[in-house]
mmCIF file of C-alpha atoms in Angstrom:
data_model
loop_
_atom_site.group_PDB
_atom_site.id
_atom_site.type_symbol
_atom_site.label_atom_id
_atom_site.label_comp_id
_atom_site.label_asym_id
_atom_site.label_seq_id
_atom_site.Cartn_x
_atom_site.Cartn_y
_atom_site.Cartn_z
ATOM 1 C CA MET Q 1061 -0.104 -0.055 -0.031
ATOM 2 C CA SER Q 1062 1.468 3.302 -0.682
ATOM 3 C CA ARG Q 1063 2.178 6.111 1.893
ATOM 4 C CA ALA Q 1064 -1.018 8.657 0.740
ATOM 5 C CA LYS Q 1065 -3.288 5.516 0.938
ATOM 6 C CA SER Q 1066 -1.688 4.230 4.088
ATOM 7 C CA ILE Q 1067 -2.527 7.999 5.530
ATOM 8 C CA LEU Q 1068 -6.063 7.792 4.089
ATOM 9 C CA ALA Q 1069 -6.525 4.091 5.779
ATOM 10 C CA ALA Q 1070 -5.303 5.134 8.690
ATOM 11 C CA PRO Q 1071 -8.237 6.122 11.706
ATOM 12 C CA ASP Q 1072 -8.670 9.881 12.259
ATOM 13 C CA GLY Q 1073 -7.433 10.155 15.775
ATOM 14 C CA ARG Q 1074 -8.904 13.834 16.010
ATOM 15 C CA ARG Q 1075 -12.337 12.811 14.629
ATOM 16 C CA ASP Q 1076 -12.413 10.180 17.005
ATOM 17 C CA ARG Q 1077 -11.374 12.385 20.009
ATOM 18 C CA TRP Q 1078 -13.924 15.153 19.243
ATOM 19 C CA ARG Q 1079 -16.549 12.814 19.106
ATOM 20 C CA ALA Q 1080 -15.660 11.837 22.832
ATOM 21 C CA HIS Q 1081 -15.445 15.039 23.803
ATOM 22 C CA ARG Q 1082 -18.713 16.039 22.110
ATOM 23 C CA GLU Q 1083 -20.655 12.954 23.717
ATOM 24 C CA ALA Q 1084 -18.892 13.842 27.192
ATOM 25 C CA ARG Q 1085 -20.135 17.701 26.461
ATOM 26 C CA ARG Q 1086 -23.676 16.511 25.949
ATOM 27 C CA GLY Q 1087 -23.882 14.055 29.330
ATOM 28 C CA GLU Q 1088 -22.870 17.456 31.231
ATOM 29 C CA LEU Q 1089 -25.586 19.529 30.098
ATOM 30 C CA ILE Q 1090 -28.125 17.031 30.148
ATOM 31 C CA ALA Q 1091 -26.855 16.116 33.674
ATOM 32 C CA ALA Q 1092 -27.439 20.212 34.354
ATOM 33 C CA VAL Q 1093 -30.817 20.104 32.926
ATOM 34 C CA ILE Q 1094 -31.921 17.295 35.128
ATOM 35 C CA ALA Q 1095 -30.622 19.114 38.248
ATOM 36 C CA VAL Q 1096 -32.164 22.125 37.424
ATOM 37 C CA VAL Q 1097 -35.649 20.523 36.490
ATOM 38 C CA ALA Q 1098 -35.587 18.218 39.940
ATOM 39 C CA GLU Q 1099 -34.948 21.663 41.497
ATOM 40 C CA ARG Q 1100 -37.004 23.620 40.118
ATOM 41 C CA GLY Q 1101 -39.783 21.375 38.725
ATOM 42 C CA PRO Q 1102 -41.254 20.455 34.943
ATOM 43 C CA GLY Q 1103 -42.589 23.760 33.814
ATOM 44 C CA ILE Q 1104 -39.408 25.376 33.411
ATOM 45 C CA GLY Q 1105 -37.739 26.556 30.053
ATOM 46 C CA MET Q 1106 -34.459 27.451 28.460
ATOM 47 C CA ASP Q 1107 -34.495 30.888 29.961
ATOM 48 C CA ASP Q 1108 -34.499 29.550 33.491
ATOM 49 C CA ILE Q 1109 -32.681 26.500 32.872
ATOM 50 C CA ALA Q 1110 -29.745 28.925 31.527
ATOM 51 C CA SER Q 1111 -29.856 31.032 34.529
ATOM 52 C CA ALA Q 1112 -30.171 28.248 37.160
ATOM 53 C CA SER Q 1113 -27.008 26.230 35.827
ATOM 54 C CA GLY Q 1114 -24.841 29.094 34.464
ATOM 55 C CA ILE Q 1115 -24.865 27.877 31.150
ATOM 56 C CA ALA Q 1116 -25.878 30.020 28.163
ATOM 57 C CA LYS Q 1117 -28.309 28.851 25.504
ATOM 58 C CA PRO Q 1118 -25.930 28.951 23.075
ATOM 59 C CA VAL Q 1119 -23.669 26.611 24.138
ATOM 60 C CA PHE Q 1120 -26.656 23.959 24.525
ATOM 61 C CA TYR Q 1121 -27.651 24.793 21.210
ATOM 62 C CA ARG Q 1122 -23.806 23.985 19.972
ATOM 63 C CA TYR Q 1123 -24.466 20.375 21.288
ATOM 64 C CA PHE Q 1124 -28.338 19.743 20.784
ATOM 65 C CA THR Q 1125 -30.271 20.598 17.602
ATOM 66 C CA ASP Q 1126 -32.875 22.878 19.572
ATOM 67 C CA LYS Q 1127 -34.432 22.834 22.709
ATOM 68 C CA SER Q 1128 -36.921 19.507 21.721
ATOM 69 C CA ASP Q 1129 -33.619 17.285 20.774
ATOM 70 C CA LEU Q 1130 -32.309 18.882 24.122
ATOM 71 C CA PHE Q 1131 -35.687 17.876 26.435
ATOM 72 C CA LEU Q 1132 -35.979 14.304 24.545
ATOM 73 C CA ALA Q 1133 -32.388 13.692 25.245
ATOM 74 C CA VAL Q 1134 -33.147 14.078 29.076
ATOM 75 C CA GLY Q 1135 -36.021 11.947 28.836
ATOM 76 C CA ARG Q 1136 -33.875 9.194 27.508
ATOM 77 C CA ALA Q 1137 -31.338 9.922 30.374
ATOM 78 C CA VAL Q 1138 -33.972 9.560 33.056
ATOM 79 C CA ALA Q 1139 -35.738 6.614 31.255
ATOM 80 C CA GLU Q 1140 -32.377 4.730 31.212
ATOM 81 C CA SER Q 1141 -31.684 5.682 34.919
ATOM 82 C CA VAL Q 1142 -35.206 4.387 35.653
ATOM 83 C CA VAL Q 1143 -34.679 1.151 33.804
ATOM 84 C CA ALA Q 1144 -31.245 0.552 35.537
ATOM 85 C CA GLU Q 1145 -33.079 0.813 38.990
ATOM 86 C CA THR Q 1146 -36.004 -1.300 37.902
ATOM 87 C CA THR Q 1147 -33.137 -4.025 36.390
ATOM 88 C CA ALA Q 1148 -31.225 -3.763 39.291
ATOM 89 C CA ALA Q 1149 -34.122 -4.683 41.829
ATOM 90 C CA ILE Q 1150 -35.281 -7.768 39.564
ATOM 91 C CA ASP Q 1151 -32.234 -9.109 39.248
ATOM 92 C CA GLN Q 1152 -31.748 -9.109 43.174
ATOM 93 C CA ALA Q 1153 -35.442 -10.951 43.762
ATOM 94 C CA SER Q 1154 -35.693 -14.882 43.376
ATOM 95 C CA SER Q 1155 -38.951 -15.961 41.761
ATOM 96 C CA PRO Q 1156 -40.502 -14.817 38.791
ATOM 97 C CA ARG Q 1157 -43.822 -12.877 41.055
ATOM 98 C CA GLU Q 1158 -41.200 -11.373 42.888
ATOM 99 C CA LYS Q 1159 -39.048 -10.152 40.533
ATOM 100 C CA LEU Q 1160 -42.581 -8.562 39.135
ATOM 101 C CA GLU Q 1161 -42.889 -6.989 42.460
ATOM 102 C CA ALA Q 1162 -39.431 -5.643 42.779
ATOM 103 C CA GLY Q 1163 -39.855 -4.279 39.289
ATOM 104 C CA ILE Q 1164 -42.667 -2.542 39.868
ATOM 105 C CA GLY Q 1165 -41.425 -1.267 43.371
ATOM 106 C CA ALA Q 1166 -38.613 -0.024 41.898
ATOM 107 C CA TYR Q 1167 -40.690 1.912 39.023
ATOM 108 C CA VAL Q 1168 -42.690 3.486 41.453
ATOM 109 C CA ALA Q 1169 -40.206 4.496 43.775
ATOM 110 C CA SER Q 1170 -37.842 6.262 41.169
ATOM 111 C CA ILE Q 1171 -41.078 8.033 40.482
ATOM 112 C CA GLU Q 1172 -42.153 9.174 43.945
ATOM 113 C CA ALA Q 1173 -38.366 10.524 44.668
ATOM 114 C CA SER Q 1174 -38.436 13.120 41.458
ATOM 115 C CA PRO Q 1175 -42.144 13.451 40.332
ATOM 116 C CA GLY Q 1176 -41.292 16.790 38.966
ATOM 117 C CA LEU Q 1177 -38.606 14.936 36.778
ATOM 118 C CA TYR Q 1178 -40.593 12.476 35.671
ATOM 119 C CA ARG Q 1179 -42.974 14.674 34.394
ATOM 120 C CA PHE Q 1180 -40.562 16.174 32.488
ATOM 121 C CA ALA Q 1181 -39.243 13.427 30.925
ATOM 122 C CA ALA Q 1182 -42.225 11.602 29.773
ATOM 123 C CA ALA Q 1183 -43.479 15.041 28.258
ATOM 124 C CA ALA Q 1184 -40.659 14.958 26.058
ATOM 125 C CA ARG Q 1185 -41.902 13.130 22.826
ATOM 126 C CA PRO Q 1186 -39.933 12.214 19.730
ATOM 127 C CA ALA Q 1187 -41.358 13.684 16.381
ATOM 128 C CA THR Q 1188 -41.206 9.934 14.725
ATOM 129 C CA TRP Q 1189 -41.746 6.718 16.697
ATOM 130 C CA ARG Q 1190 -39.672 4.057 15.024
ATOM 131 C CA SER Q 1191 -35.874 3.770 14.798
ATOM 132 C CA PRO Q 1192 -33.810 2.174 11.512
ATOM 133 C CA GLY Q 1193 -33.878 -1.113 13.628
ATOM 134 C CA GLY Q 1194 -37.679 -1.013 13.879
ATOM 135 C CA ASP Q 1195 -37.930 -0.322 17.750
ATOM 136 C CA LEU Q 1196 -39.924 2.269 19.210
ATOM 137 C CA LEU Q 1197 -37.612 5.551 19.521
ATOM 138 C CA ASP Q 1198 -35.902 5.745 22.919
ATOM 139 C CA ASP Q 1199 -38.163 8.730 24.489
ATOM 140 C CA TYR Q 1200 -39.411 7.523 28.066
ATOM 141 C CA ALA Q 1201 -41.990 5.398 27.288
ATOM 142 C CA GLY Q 1202 -40.319 4.085 24.494
ATOM 143 C CA ILE Q 1203 -37.319 2.654 26.704
ATOM 144 C CA VAL Q 1204 -39.454 1.690 29.518
ATOM 145 C CA GLY Q 1205 -41.552 -0.386 27.758
ATOM 146 C CA LEU Q 1206 -38.824 -2.460 25.300
ATOM 147 C CA HIS Q 1207 -37.253 -3.114 28.323
ATOM 148 C CA ALA Q 1208 -40.236 -4.634 30.209
ATOM 149 C CA ALA Q 1209 -40.820 -6.236 26.772
ATOM 150 C CA ARG Q 1210 -37.626 -8.140 26.649
ATOM 151 C CA ILE Q 1211 -37.702 -8.811 30.113
ATOM 152 C CA ILE Q 1212 -40.730 -10.582 29.669
ATOM 153 C CA GLY Q 1213 -39.993 -12.510 26.826
ATOM 154 C CA GLU Q 1214 -36.757 -13.819 28.314
ATOM 155 C CA PHE Q 1215 -39.204 -15.288 30.838
ATOM 156 C CA MET Q 1216 -41.629 -16.597 28.472
ATOM 157 C CA ARG Q 1217 -38.502 -18.358 26.442
ATOM 158 C CA GLY Q 1218 -37.018 -19.547 29.545
ATOM 159 C CA ALA Q 1219 -40.635 -21.331 30.340
ATOM 160 C CA GLY Q 1220 -40.734 -22.859 26.944
ATOM 161 C CA LEU Q 1221 -43.650 -20.484 25.645
ATOM 162 C CA ASP Q 1222 -44.629 -18.465 23.104
ATOM 163 C CA ALA Q 1223 -42.547 -14.839 23.545
ATOM 164 C CA GLY Q 1224 -45.383 -13.335 21.102
ATOM 165 C CA ALA Q 1225 -47.075 -11.822 23.936
ATOM 166 C CA ALA Q 1226 -44.154 -10.588 25.384
ATOM 167 C CA ASP Q 1227 -44.500 -6.754 23.534
ATOM 168 C CA PRO Q 1228 -47.966 -6.176 24.129
ATOM 169 C CA TRP Q 1229 -47.981 -7.491 27.845
ATOM 170 C CA GLY Q 1230 -44.897 -5.130 28.026
ATOM 171 C CA PHE Q 1231 -45.884 -2.142 26.873
ATOM 172 C CA GLY Q 1232 -49.348 -3.000 28.477
ATOM 173 C CA ILE Q 1233 -47.912 -3.272 32.143
ATOM 174 C CA VAL Q 1234 -46.111 -0.022 31.851
ATOM 175 C CA GLY Q 1235 -48.793 2.025 30.647
ATOM 176 C CA LEU Q 1236 -50.883 0.035 33.521
ATOM 177 C CA VAL Q 1237 -48.061 1.114 36.308
ATOM 178 C CA ARG Q 1238 -47.324 4.610 34.909
ATOM 179 C CA SER Q 1239 -51.302 5.313 34.883
ATOM 180 C CA ALA Q 1240 -51.730 4.251 38.189
ATOM 181 C CA THR Q 1241 -48.538 5.710 39.622
ATOM 182 C CA ASP Q 1242 -49.887 9.135 38.130
ATOM 183 C CA ARG Q 1243 -53.180 9.050 39.676
ATOM 184 C CA TRP Q 1244 -51.389 8.139 43.137
ATOM 185 C CA LEU Q 1245 -48.875 10.854 42.778
ATOM 186 C CA GLU Q 1246 -51.984 13.257 42.681
ATOM 187 C CA GLN Q 1247 -54.288 11.517 45.046
ATOM 188 C CA PRO Q 1248 -52.036 9.284 47.674
ATOM 189 C CA THR Q 1249 -54.972 7.570 49.174
ATOM 190 C CA MET Q 1250 -52.703 4.617 50.451
ATOM 191 C CA SER Q 1251 -48.702 3.409 51.092
ATOM 192 C CA ARG Q 1252 -46.451 3.108 47.855
ATOM 193 C CA ALA Q 1253 -46.538 -0.392 49.410
ATOM 194 C CA ALA Q 1254 -49.937 -0.867 49.360
ATOM 195 C CA LEU Q 1255 -50.214 0.090 45.335
ATOM 196 C CA VAL Q 1256 -47.453 -1.985 44.493
ATOM 197 C CA SER Q 1257 -49.058 -4.835 46.363
ATOM 198 C CA TYR Q 1258 -52.312 -4.037 44.202
ATOM 199 C CA LEU Q 1259 -50.672 -3.700 40.815
ATOM 200 C CA THR Q 1260 -48.874 -7.235 41.203
ATOM 201 C CA ASP Q 1261 -51.815 -9.102 42.338
ATOM 202 C CA LEU Q 1262 -53.472 -7.458 39.197
ATOM 203 C CA VAL Q 1263 -50.545 -8.381 36.649
ATOM 204 C CA TRP Q 1264 -49.386 -11.149 37.978
ATOM 205 C CA PRO Q 1265 -52.383 -13.988 37.403
ATOM 206 C CA GLY Q 1266 -52.339 -12.997 33.488
ATOM 207 C CA LEU Q 1267 -48.457 -12.841 33.359
ATOM 208 C CA ALA Q 1268 -47.949 -16.256 35.019
ATOM 209 C CA ALA Q 1269 -50.848 -18.397 33.419
ATOM 210 C CA ARG Q 1270 -50.020 -20.923 30.899
ATOM 211 C CA PRO Q 1271 -52.449 -20.965 28.034
ATOM 212 C CA GLY Q 1272 -55.681 -22.608 28.914
ATOM 213 C CA LYS Q 1273 -54.461 -23.186 32.311
ATOM 214 C CA PRO Q 1274 -55.321 -21.385 35.369
ATOM 215 C CA ALA Q 1275 -52.543 -19.171 37.357
ATOM 216 C CA ASP Q 1276 -51.191 -20.739 40.426
ATOM 217 C CA ASP Q 1277 -47.825 -21.981 41.827
ATOM 218 C CA GLU Q 1278 -47.158 -24.660 39.449
ATOM 219 C CA ASN Q 1279 -47.885 -22.627 36.630
ATOM 220 C CA VAL Q 1280 -45.180 -19.832 36.986
ATOM 221 C CA LEU Q 1281 -42.576 -18.594 34.182
ATOM 222 C CA SER Q 1282 -39.589 -20.124 35.940
#
């Protein structure tokens, strides 16, 4: 290979360093918005974010296309944090039913800990709904729903069942829990533990039953 071709074929270290710097800076700006929203509430605008964070608006727009792009990135980051906390709780539980209860409990606890940040993140919606790979875009609802569907699919395949129901069940469970949690945040008529227990009791029979058989301890996804 000639020297010229070798130079052209070599990795562009400067481009890689710039990409890494850009991603790191985007992460810092997202963290700054999360901190301001957690402190000030979900109705905050860019002027308030810039003032509270000490970061001028043009700086944000060097790394994000516009306000919607920034807010969507914040929604993704918050959703990924919720997924990480929920996954850790599920992994620590033993039986499938305990995993379900632990996952619901971790989700509700994460929302209760910062309801304003949750409302801000959940309101960030992408303009289109599908990625090139066919999955729903990773907005807040998409990240949590897809993760739930994948966990359910793994349980079903492990039990030798058809995993075709995993996607509607995953998104259905997330929708149910989100709706109930939203209502509970507005009208906390019971403890968090009671809410989690009721939701688990509601979801588990359908999730645990094999087709054509009742749900009981002998028919769990294990």
